[in-house]
């Protein structure tokens, strides 16, 4: 124990000293969401600006802070590469000041191990234990993969980061420098549910059997599903993201994880974003494990759970079942994330189901989100070959196993009534129906 503590003290430095190791054209990598080392990333941006460094790149799977490297005047000096575009990075990506990395999240670790090499890996971790180990906390994600070929490894130690159970840890002997920055974690409380959210949540919950294992995405509709599931029994969790609603289900005794075929009695996730209540719940909680995203999102792992149910949001769906969940026309809005991974994983599960949910309209009922064809330039996230069920406030349409003609009619049935006649006309024009 004394040996590791002595090593820790030798490697301890302030942020300004740590980032001196970063040179022009360096590729810096940080894991996901709350794993971003806010203190080190900010200090690096300040140094780049002050000392005239150029071409520094900062990769991050999900940005939750509006930091200096996103500012317009940092163009050419330090740029951001988003692997999922949040509200903080969206404008920079859409204006071309930041990059975007398309990928299914399960492939992200492979990309870091084989194709994208980081000069610097830095991340926020929980405090070191007596054996010299740090936990990546609520941001396991791609951390070890990013580390695998990095030339320098820096840790930002934050006492507010929960120490989570699972496979994603790092030892002091692997690290080049340590910086302490104790600051409360970013919080993302659930917003109020709309009546449409509640209707969609109830439709989906009614189709989920007792004993199922679930994955929930982010947003009002998945949160509504979590609320509607409180009448169920013995559910399990295997989810890319651990959500606030999952805490409620575990504390209510709805989620027991006892029927899971793998990781029995454990909830499994790769990262989490929520409130302090959730972070406190996850701290040293052996009932929840965080693992690398190429394990959690592997369709072959997901498919080992019987009755696996995946629930995610989408933006628009066309009449053959192509779903765009990440762009507004050609403009990147979010990212593929793990949606395709879990849709495919549910497809491999005995009794599995996947649901893509959305409101039937946008812009005060002036635009149908069920389209004859996707908006020009839209990015297809979930292909017509993978899609299973689509849900709006007008019901659930099962597309898998249906012909193109049957799909068109099923989707028109859950479109807003004011657009159904127009969609029917378009379906005939496209020769989808006679």
Tab-separated table of C-alpha atoms in Angstrom:
chain	number	residue	atom	x	y	z
A	1	UNK	CA	0.000	0.000	0.000
A	2	UNK	CA	2.808	2.431	0.902
A	3	UNK	CA	4.521	1.624	-2.387
A	4	UNK	CA	1.472	2.674	-4.430
A	5	UNK	CA	0.876	5.767	-2.339
A	6	UNK	CA	4.500	6.791	-2.818
A	7	UNK	CA	4.186	6.275	-6.581
A	8	UNK	CA	0.995	8.345	-6.547
A	9	UNK	CA	2.766	11.242	-4.838
A	10	UNK	CA	5.637	11.075	-7.328
A	11	UNK	CA	3.219	11.367	-10.251
A	12	UNK	CA	0.959	14.023	-8.714
A	13	UNK	CA	1.116	17.388	-10.502
A	14	UNK	CA	-0.992	20.441	-11.250
A	15	UNK	CA	-2.937	20.667	-14.507
A	16	UNK	CA	-0.575	23.155	-16.145
A	17	UNK	CA	2.412	20.882	-15.552
A	18	UNK	CA	0.606	17.800	-16.848
A	19	UNK	CA	-0.475	19.345	-20.160
A	20	UNK	CA	3.044	20.614	-20.934
A	21	UNK	CA	3.637	17.147	-22.370
A	22	UNK	CA	1.161	17.853	-25.194
A	23	UNK	CA	2.660	19.237	-28.415
A	24	UNK	CA	1.243	20.622	-31.660
A	25	UNK	CA	-0.589	18.045	-33.807
A	26	UNK	CA	-1.149	15.770	-30.810
A	27	UNK	CA	-4.175	13.473	-30.792
A	28	UNK	CA	-5.786	13.464	-27.358
A	29	UNK	CA	-8.455	10.935	-26.389
A	30	UNK	CA	-10.952	10.926	-23.564
A	31	UNK	CA	-13.526	8.274	-22.888
A	32	UNK	CA	-17.213	9.250	-22.678
A	33	UNK	CA	-19.473	11.807	-21.006
A	34	UNK	CA	-18.450	12.201	-17.342
A	35	UNK	CA	-15.106	10.584	-18.063
A	36	UNK	CA	-13.884	13.771	-19.725
A	37	UNK	CA	-11.181	15.371	-17.515
A	38	UNK	CA	-12.626	18.867	-17.435
A	39	UNK	CA	-9.679	20.381	-15.567
A	40	UNK	CA	-7.022	18.912	-17.851
A	41	UNK	CA	-8.971	19.578	-21.063
A	42	UNK	CA	-9.495	23.196	-20.004
A	43	UNK	CA	-5.841	23.632	-19.049
A	44	UNK	CA	-4.782	22.161	-22.385
A	45	UNK	CA	-7.041	24.521	-24.336
A	46	UNK	CA	-5.625	27.483	-22.402
A	47	UNK	CA	-2.061	26.376	-23.117
A	48	UNK	CA	-2.788	25.819	-26.811
A	49	UNK	CA	-4.263	29.308	-27.076
A	50	UNK	CA	-1.579	30.998	-25.002
A	51	UNK	CA	1.483	29.336	-26.515
A	52	UNK	CA	0.312	29.131	-30.121
A	53	UNK	CA	0.096	25.367	-30.495
A	54	UNK	CA	-1.729	24.172	-33.606
A	55	UNK	CA	-3.454	21.039	-34.834
A	56	UNK	CA	-4.256	19.558	-31.415
A	57	UNK	CA	-7.240	17.184	-31.616
A	58	UNK	CA	-9.516	16.201	-28.729
A	59	UNK	CA	-11.615	13.029	-29.206
A	60	UNK	CA	-14.595	12.369	-26.931
A	61	UNK	CA	-17.561	10.018	-27.265
A	62	UNK	CA	-20.108	12.390	-25.705
A	63	UNK	CA	-19.532	16.032	-24.694
A	64	UNK	CA	-21.303	17.266	-21.553
A	65	UNK	CA	-19.476	20.547	-21.006
A	66	UNK	CA	-19.108	23.722	-23.069
A	67	UNK	CA	-15.328	23.972	-22.832
A	68	UNK	CA	-12.899	26.366	-24.503
A	69	UNK	CA	-11.839	23.981	-27.267
A	70	UNK	CA	-15.365	24.311	-28.757
A	71	UNK	CA	-15.053	28.092	-29.188
A	72	UNK	CA	-14.905	29.460	-32.773
A	73	UNK	CA	-11.603	31.232	-32.107
A	74	UNK	CA	-9.915	27.879	-31.384
A	75	UNK	CA	-10.257	26.785	-35.021
A	76	UNK	CA	-6.912	25.572	-36.328
A	77	UNK	CA	-5.478	25.478	-32.818
A	78	UNK	CA	-7.453	22.766	-31.019
A	79	UNK	CA	-10.336	20.911	-32.585
A	80	UNK	CA	-12.891	18.509	-31.207
A	81	UNK	CA	-13.902	15.181	-32.738
A	82	UNK	CA	-17.307	14.049	-31.489
A	83	UNK	CA	-18.272	10.382	-31.628
A	84	UNK	CA	-21.814	11.380	-30.643
A	85	UNK	CA	-22.936	14.985	-31.071
A	86	UNK	CA	-24.470	16.512	-27.950
A	87	UNK	CA	-26.078	19.920	-27.640
A	88	UNK	CA	-22.738	21.347	-26.530
A	89	UNK	CA	-20.821	20.211	-29.625
A	90	UNK	CA	-23.633	20.195	-32.208
A	91	UNK	CA	-23.123	23.722	-33.522
A	92	UNK	CA	-19.377	23.232	-33.921
A	93	UNK	CA	-19.928	19.987	-35.845
A	94	UNK	CA	-22.643	21.456	-38.069
A	95	UNK	CA	-20.464	24.488	-38.852
A	96	UNK	CA	-17.473	22.313	-39.712
A	97	UNK	CA	-15.331	23.544	-36.801
A	98	UNK	CA	-15.455	20.126	-35.130
A	99	UNK	CA	-15.227	16.671	-36.617
A	100	UNK	CA	-17.564	13.717	-36.318
A	101	UNK	CA	-16.643	10.028	-36.185
A	102	UNK	CA	-19.358	7.727	-37.571
A	103	UNK	CA	-19.469	4.307	-35.917
A	104	UNK	CA	-21.587	1.787	-34.113
A	105	UNK	CA	-20.474	2.105	-30.510
A	106	UNK	CA	-19.521	-1.553	-30.208
A	107	UNK	CA	-16.815	-0.873	-32.816
A	108	UNK	CA	-15.272	2.120	-31.031
A	109	UNK	CA	-12.726	0.089	-29.006
A	110	UNK	CA	-11.610	-1.736	-32.166
A	111	UNK	CA	-11.094	1.592	-33.934
A	112	UNK	CA	-8.850	2.787	-31.101
A	113	UNK	CA	-6.873	-0.448	-30.970
A	114	UNK	CA	-6.366	-0.764	-34.725
A	115	UNK	CA	-6.980	2.471	-36.647
A	116	UNK	CA	-6.936	5.581	-34.429
A	117	UNK	CA	-3.932	6.048	-32.164
A	118	UNK	CA	-3.902	8.554	-29.325
A	119	UNK	CA	-0.760	10.396	-28.343
A	120	UNK	CA	-2.402	11.270	-25.030
A	121	UNK	CA	-5.149	9.495	-23.107
A	122	UNK	CA	-6.713	11.387	-20.236
A	123	UNK	CA	-9.790	10.659	-18.148
A	124	UNK	CA	-11.574	11.382	-14.898
A	125	UNK	CA	-11.358	8.562	-12.370
A	126	UNK	CA	-12.345	7.842	-8.791
A	127	UNK	CA	-9.674	8.083	-6.052
A	128	UNK	CA	-7.053	5.333	-5.867
A	129	UNK	CA	-7.686	2.374	-3.569
A	130	UNK	CA	-5.079	0.850	-1.259
A	131	UNK	CA	-3.953	-1.536	-3.996
A	132	UNK	CA	-3.174	1.264	-6.445
A	133	UNK	CA	-6.285	0.918	-8.617
A	134	UNK	CA	-8.517	3.691	-9.931
A	135	UNK	CA	-12.039	3.107	-11.261
A	136	UNK	CA	-13.275	4.737	-14.470
A	137	UNK	CA	-16.503	5.155	-12.536
A	138	UNK	CA	-19.589	5.860	-14.612
A	139	UNK	CA	-17.608	6.052	-17.855
A	140	UNK	CA	-16.087	2.642	-18.593
A	141	UNK	CA	-16.925	2.825	-22.294
A	142	UNK	CA	-13.734	2.837	-24.426
A	143	UNK	CA	-11.187	3.786	-21.769
A	144	UNK	CA	-8.932	0.725	-21.835
A	145	UNK	CA	-8.996	0.587	-25.641
A	146	UNK	CA	-7.954	4.241	-25.898
A	147	UNK	CA	-5.157	3.587	-23.413
A	148	UNK	CA	-3.854	0.577	-25.304
A	149	UNK	CA	-1.677	2.529	-27.778
A	150	UNK	CA	-1.462	5.928	-26.078
A	151	UNK	CA	2.025	7.330	-25.555
A	152	UNK	CA	1.062	9.260	-22.414
A	153	UNK	CA	-1.651	8.489	-19.843
A	154	UNK	CA	-2.959	11.205	-17.518
A	155	UNK	CA	-5.644	10.828	-14.860
A	156	UNK	CA	-7.815	13.504	-13.291
A	157	UNK	CA	-8.785	12.193	-9.858
A	158	UNK	CA	-12.172	13.380	-8.641
A	159	UNK	CA	-13.591	12.303	-5.280
A	160	UNK	CA	-17.097	12.900	-6.657
A	161	UNK	CA	-16.664	10.164	-9.290
A	162	UNK	CA	-18.324	6.973	-8.004
A	163	UNK	CA	-16.146	3.907	-7.613
A	164	UNK	CA	-18.055	1.381	-9.666
A	165	UNK	CA	-17.747	-2.369	-9.932
A	166	UNK	CA	-16.850	-4.144	-13.159
A	167	UNK	CA	-13.854	-4.677	-15.397
A	168	UNK	CA	-12.741	-1.130	-16.214
A	169	UNK	CA	-9.944	-0.076	-13.884
A	170	UNK	CA	-6.469	1.409	-14.262
A	171	UNK	CA	-3.400	1.013	-12.031
A	172	UNK	CA	-1.100	3.796	-10.839
A	173	UNK	CA	1.856	1.939	-12.390
A	174	UNK	CA	0.302	2.429	-15.857
A	175	UNK	CA	-0.013	6.190	-15.476
A	176	UNK	CA	2.379	9.026	-16.364
A	177	UNK	CA	0.780	11.796	-14.295
A	178	UNK	CA	-2.073	12.408	-11.869
A	179	UNK	CA	-3.994	15.635	-11.275
A	180	UNK	CA	-6.516	16.090	-8.456
A	181	UNK	CA	-9.676	18.043	-9.228
A	182	UNK	CA	-12.546	17.444	-6.818
A	183	UNK	CA	-15.642	18.913	-8.429
A	184	UNK	CA	-19.310	17.849	-8.515
A	185	UNK	CA	-20.237	15.854	-11.582
A	186	UNK	CA	-22.462	17.238	-14.322
A	187	UNK	CA	-26.100	16.366	-13.628
A	188	UNK	CA	-28.837	15.603	-16.136
A	189	UNK	CA	-32.184	15.243	-14.356
A	190	UNK	CA	-35.115	13.690	-16.153
A	191	UNK	CA	-37.430	16.271	-17.691
A	192	UNK	CA	-41.213	16.229	-17.310
A	193	UNK	CA	-43.068	13.631	-19.354
A	194	UNK	CA	-45.606	14.698	-21.951
A	195	UNK	CA	-48.904	12.898	-22.453
A	196	UNK	CA	-47.444	11.515	-25.683
A	197	UNK	CA	-44.450	10.141	-23.767
A	198	UNK	CA	-46.778	8.398	-21.330
A	199	UNK	CA	-48.892	6.886	-24.101
A	200	UNK	CA	-45.815	5.582	-25.907
A	201	UNK	CA	-44.364	4.285	-22.638
A	202	UNK	CA	-47.535	2.360	-21.855
A	203	UNK	CA	-47.748	0.842	-25.349
A	204	UNK	CA	-44.218	-0.523	-25.052
A	205	UNK	CA	-44.472	-1.621	-21.407
A	206	UNK	CA	-47.593	-3.652	-22.204
A	207	UNK	CA	-45.508	-5.762	-24.606
A	208	UNK	CA	-42.634	-6.431	-22.185
A	209	UNK	CA	-43.031	-9.712	-20.285
A	210	UNK	CA	-42.062	-10.291	-16.671
A	211	UNK	CA	-38.479	-11.554	-16.482
A	212	UNK	CA	-37.320	-9.655	-19.578
A	213	UNK	CA	-33.932	-7.925	-19.760
A	214	UNK	CA	-34.129	-4.334	-20.960
A	215	UNK	CA	-32.036	-1.611	-22.544
A	216	UNK	CA	-33.222	1.986	-22.351
A	217	UNK	CA	-31.906	4.931	-24.315
A	218	UNK	CA	-31.961	8.566	-23.255
A	219	UNK	CA	-34.935	10.927	-23.348
A	220	UNK	CA	-38.565	11.296	-22.408
A	221	UNK	CA	-39.915	8.201	-24.157
A	222	UNK	CA	-37.471	5.686	-22.604
A	223	UNK	CA	-38.055	7.394	-19.240
A	224	UNK	CA	-41.795	6.952	-19.733
A	225	UNK	CA	-41.239	3.255	-20.408
A	226	UNK	CA	-39.294	2.979	-17.141
A	227	UNK	CA	-42.206	4.512	-15.237
A	228	UNK	CA	-44.727	2.234	-16.930
A	229	UNK	CA	-42.637	-0.838	-16.053
A	230	UNK	CA	-43.217	-0.456	-12.322
A	231	UNK	CA	-46.001	-3.061	-12.500
A	232	UNK	CA	-43.600	-5.713	-13.868
A	233	UNK	CA	-41.578	-8.328	-11.988
A	234	UNK	CA	-38.039	-9.685	-12.118
A	235	UNK	CA	-36.703	-7.538	-14.936
A	236	UNK	CA	-33.011	-7.393	-15.771
A	237	UNK	CA	-30.802	-4.579	-17.070
A	238	UNK	CA	-28.158	-4.829	-19.795
A	239	UNK	CA	-27.849	-1.339	-21.232
A	240	UNK	CA	-25.254	0.864	-22.865
A	241	UNK	CA	-26.387	3.716	-20.614
A	242	UNK	CA	-27.547	3.420	-17.012
A	243	UNK	CA	-30.401	5.855	-16.450
A	244	UNK	CA	-32.161	7.549	-13.570
A	245	UNK	CA	-35.279	5.470	-14.203
A	246	UNK	CA	-33.287	2.292	-13.629
A	247	UNK	CA	-32.519	3.387	-10.074
A	248	UNK	CA	-36.258	3.672	-9.458
A	249	UNK	CA	-36.894	0.199	-10.875
A	250	UNK	CA	-34.151	-1.399	-8.777
A	251	UNK	CA	-35.248	0.332	-5.574
A	252	UNK	CA	-38.877	-0.650	-6.239
A	253	UNK	CA	-37.864	-4.304	-6.557
A	254	UNK	CA	-39.007	-4.456	-10.192
A	255	UNK	CA	-35.465	-5.108	-11.423
A	256	UNK	CA	-33.846	-8.093	-9.717
A	257	UNK	CA	-31.618	-9.380	-12.553
A	258	UNK	CA	-32.213	-12.899	-11.262
A	259	UNK	CA	-33.542	-14.243	-14.563
A	260	UNK	CA	-30.642	-13.063	-16.724
A	261	UNK	CA	-28.853	-15.834	-18.602
A	262	UNK	CA	-25.485	-14.061	-18.191
A	263	UNK	CA	-24.279	-11.584	-15.557
A	264	UNK	CA	-27.025	-13.046	-13.376
A	265	UNK	CA	-28.008	-10.856	-10.407
A	266	UNK	CA	-26.100	-7.923	-11.909
A	267	UNK	CA	-27.261	-4.862	-13.822
A	268	UNK	CA	-24.742	-4.150	-16.599
A	269	UNK	CA	-23.941	-0.845	-18.314
A	270	UNK	CA	-21.077	0.993	-20.000
A	271	UNK	CA	-21.668	4.572	-18.854
A	272	UNK	CA	-24.151	6.640	-16.866
A	273	UNK	CA	-25.415	10.208	-16.752
A	274	UNK	CA	-27.987	11.388	-14.228
A	275	UNK	CA	-28.171	13.144	-10.888
A	276	UNK	CA	-26.220	13.007	-7.641
A	277	UNK	CA	-28.842	10.580	-6.355
A	278	UNK	CA	-27.884	8.135	-9.097
A	279	UNK	CA	-24.150	8.664	-8.644
A	280	UNK	CA	-24.510	7.958	-4.913
A	281	UNK	CA	-26.540	4.842	-5.725
A	282	UNK	CA	-23.817	3.541	-8.054
A	283	UNK	CA	-20.907	4.236	-5.698
A	284	UNK	CA	-19.452	0.909	-4.505
A	285	UNK	CA	-22.669	-0.890	-5.485
A	286	UNK	CA	-21.841	-4.517	-6.373
A	287	UNK	CA	-25.298	-4.986	-7.916
A	288	UNK	CA	-24.299	-2.800	-10.897
A	289	UNK	CA	-21.283	-3.487	-13.102
A	290	UNK	CA	-19.700	-1.241	-15.723
A	291	UNK	CA	-17.919	-2.926	-18.614
A	292	UNK	CA	-16.266	-1.932	-21.878
A	293	UNK	CA	-18.622	-0.956	-24.652
A	294	UNK	CA	-17.470	-3.736	-26.993
A	295	UNK	CA	-18.786	-6.202	-24.405
A	296	UNK	CA	-21.970	-4.413	-23.379
A	297	UNK	CA	-22.949	-3.546	-26.967
A	298	UNK	CA	-21.896	-6.804	-28.596
A	299	UNK	CA	-25.035	-8.195	-30.293
A	300	UNK	CA	-23.843	-11.738	-29.547
A	301	UNK	CA	-23.662	-10.915	-25.826
A	302	UNK	CA	-26.995	-9.088	-25.893
A	303	UNK	CA	-28.611	-11.996	-27.728
A	304	UNK	CA	-27.711	-14.453	-24.966
A	305	UNK	CA	-30.450	-12.876	-22.830
A	306	UNK	CA	-33.866	-14.410	-23.417
A	307	UNK	CA	-36.703	-11.908	-23.951
A	308	UNK	CA	-34.301	-9.032	-24.465
A	309	UNK	CA	-36.059	-5.712	-25.128
A	310	UNK	CA	-34.329	-2.659	-26.613
A	311	UNK	CA	-36.053	0.741	-26.406
A	312	UNK	CA	-34.651	3.797	-28.206
A	313	UNK	CA	-35.839	7.023	-29.786
A	314	UNK	CA	-35.705	7.863	-33.478
A	315	UNK	CA	-36.305	11.025	-35.521
A	316	UNK	CA	-38.131	9.787	-38.608
A	317	UNK	CA	-39.022	6.548	-40.389
A	318	UNK	CA	-39.885	6.012	-44.047
A	319	UNK	CA	-42.534	3.674	-45.421
A	320	UNK	CA	-40.160	0.742	-45.985
A	321	UNK	CA	-38.798	0.968	-42.439
A	322	UNK	CA	-35.562	2.925	-42.739
A	323	UNK	CA	-35.021	4.926	-39.559
A	324	UNK	CA	-33.013	8.122	-39.200
A	325	UNK	CA	-32.110	8.607	-35.548
A	326	UNK	CA	-29.142	10.957	-35.805
A	327	UNK	CA	-29.472	13.731	-38.398
A	328	UNK	CA	-31.792	16.513	-39.497
A	329	UNK	CA	-31.477	16.080	-43.217
A	330	UNK	CA	-27.712	16.151	-43.809
A	331	UNK	CA	-26.929	17.981	-40.539
A	332	UNK	CA	-25.513	15.745	-37.816
A	333	UNK	CA	-27.750	15.987	-34.749
A	334	UNK	CA	-26.525	13.187	-32.485
A	335	UNK	CA	-24.983	9.872	-33.546
A	336	UNK	CA	-25.614	6.207	-34.153
A	337	UNK	CA	-24.440	5.360	-30.652
A	338	UNK	CA	-25.487	1.864	-29.672
A	339	UNK	CA	-28.904	1.851	-31.319
A	340	UNK	CA	-27.993	-0.557	-34.114
A	341	UNK	CA	-25.996	-2.762	-31.728
A	342	UNK	CA	-29.028	-3.271	-29.501
A	343	UNK	CA	-31.557	-3.622	-32.323
A	344	UNK	CA	-29.407	-6.408	-33.763
A	345	UNK	CA	-28.769	-7.927	-30.343
A	346	UNK	CA	-32.492	-8.062	-29.589
A	347	UNK	CA	-32.941	-9.758	-32.959
A	348	UNK	CA	-30.632	-12.562	-31.788
A	349	UNK	CA	-32.468	-13.005	-28.485
A	350	UNK	CA	-35.021	-15.777	-27.966
A	351	UNK	CA	-38.253	-13.782	-27.657
A	352	UNK	CA	-36.362	-10.510	-28.217
A	353	UNK	CA	-37.979	-7.269	-29.333
A	354	UNK	CA	-36.703	-3.815	-30.261
A	355	UNK	CA	-38.722	-0.619	-30.307
A	356	UNK	CA	-37.919	2.683	-32.013
A	357	UNK	CA	-40.168	5.391	-30.595
A	358	UNK	CA	-41.046	8.898	-31.764
A	359	UNK	CA	-43.867	11.408	-31.790
A	360	UNK	CA	-45.924	11.169	-34.967
A	361	UNK	CA	-45.329	14.837	-35.864
A	362	UNK	CA	-42.954	17.754	-35.372
A	363	UNK	CA	-43.267	21.542	-35.449
A	364	UNK	CA	-46.762	21.751	-33.960
A	365	UNK	CA	-48.240	18.977	-36.101
A	366	UNK	CA	-47.079	20.545	-39.381
A	367	UNK	CA	-44.597	17.780	-40.297
A	368	UNK	CA	-45.150	14.026	-40.265
A	369	UNK	CA	-42.261	12.012	-38.840
A	370	UNK	CA	-43.444	8.996	-40.762
A	371	UNK	CA	-42.299	9.847	-44.280
A	372	UNK	CA	-42.875	8.426	-47.726
A	373	UNK	CA	-39.093	8.724	-48.107
A	374	UNK	CA	-36.608	10.076	-45.591
A	375	UNK	CA	-35.827	13.787	-45.691
A	376	UNK	CA	-33.198	14.464	-48.371
A	377	UNK	CA	-29.712	13.915	-47.011
A	378	UNK	CA	-30.875	12.064	-43.889
A	379	UNK	CA	-28.494	9.481	-42.470
A	380	UNK	CA	-29.975	5.988	-42.235
A	381	UNK	CA	-29.259	4.741	-38.724
A	382	UNK	CA	-31.317	1.566	-38.536
A	383	UNK	CA	-31.767	-0.222	-41.851
A	384	UNK	CA	-35.036	-1.715	-43.055
A	385	UNK	CA	-33.425	-5.139	-42.634
A	386	UNK	CA	-32.805	-4.661	-38.903
A	387	UNK	CA	-35.847	-2.698	-37.751
A	388	UNK	CA	-38.439	-4.484	-35.626
A	389	UNK	CA	-41.161	-2.271	-34.093
A	390	UNK	CA	-41.968	1.434	-34.508
A	391	UNK	CA	-44.054	3.264	-31.899
A	392	UNK	CA	-45.884	6.595	-31.905
A	393	UNK	CA	-48.671	7.943	-29.717
A	394	UNK	CA	-51.047	6.209	-32.162
A	395	UNK	CA	-49.765	2.708	-31.475
A	396	UNK	CA	-47.155	0.055	-32.259
A	397	UNK	CA	-46.354	-1.282	-35.727
A	398	UNK	CA	-44.446	-4.538	-35.977
A	399	UNK	CA	-42.406	-4.368	-39.194
A	400	UNK	CA	-40.164	-7.406	-38.938
A	401	UNK	CA	-41.501	-10.253	-41.049
A	402	UNK	CA	-43.724	-7.967	-43.100
A	403	UNK	CA	-43.487	-7.200	-46.821
A	404	UNK	CA	-42.776	-3.669	-48.014
A	405	UNK	CA	-46.471	-3.258	-48.774
A	406	UNK	CA	-47.516	-4.491	-45.340
A	407	UNK	CA	-44.949	-2.223	-43.706
A	408	UNK	CA	-46.260	0.829	-45.513
A	409	UNK	CA	-49.808	0.144	-44.337
A	410	UNK	CA	-48.668	-0.606	-40.771
A	411	UNK	CA	-46.718	2.654	-40.566
A	412	UNK	CA	-49.517	4.726	-42.074
A	413	UNK	CA	-51.784	3.317	-39.345
A	414	UNK	CA	-49.655	4.928	-36.612
A	415	UNK	CA	-49.050	8.208	-38.440
A	416	UNK	CA	-50.947	11.330	-37.378
A	417	UNK	CA	-54.460	11.107	-38.913
A	418	UNK	CA	-54.017	14.364	-40.847
A	419	UNK	CA	-51.135	12.832	-42.853
A	420	UNK	CA	-52.504	9.348	-43.498
A	421	UNK	CA	-54.249	10.128	-46.782
A	422	UNK	CA	-51.154	11.890	-48.116
A	423	UNK	CA	-48.943	8.962	-47.072
A	424	UNK	CA	-51.340	6.508	-48.689
A	425	UNK	CA	-51.152	8.465	-51.947
A	426	UNK	CA	-47.328	8.488	-51.752
A	427	UNK	CA	-47.219	4.751	-51.040
A	428	UNK	CA	-49.224	4.111	-54.205
A	429	UNK	CA	-47.022	6.463	-56.213
A	430	UNK	CA	-43.941	4.587	-54.967
A	431	UNK	CA	-45.593	1.286	-55.947
A	432	UNK	CA	-45.464	0.093	-52.347
A	433	UNK	CA	-49.177	-0.675	-52.448
A	434	UNK	CA	-51.503	-1.306	-55.410
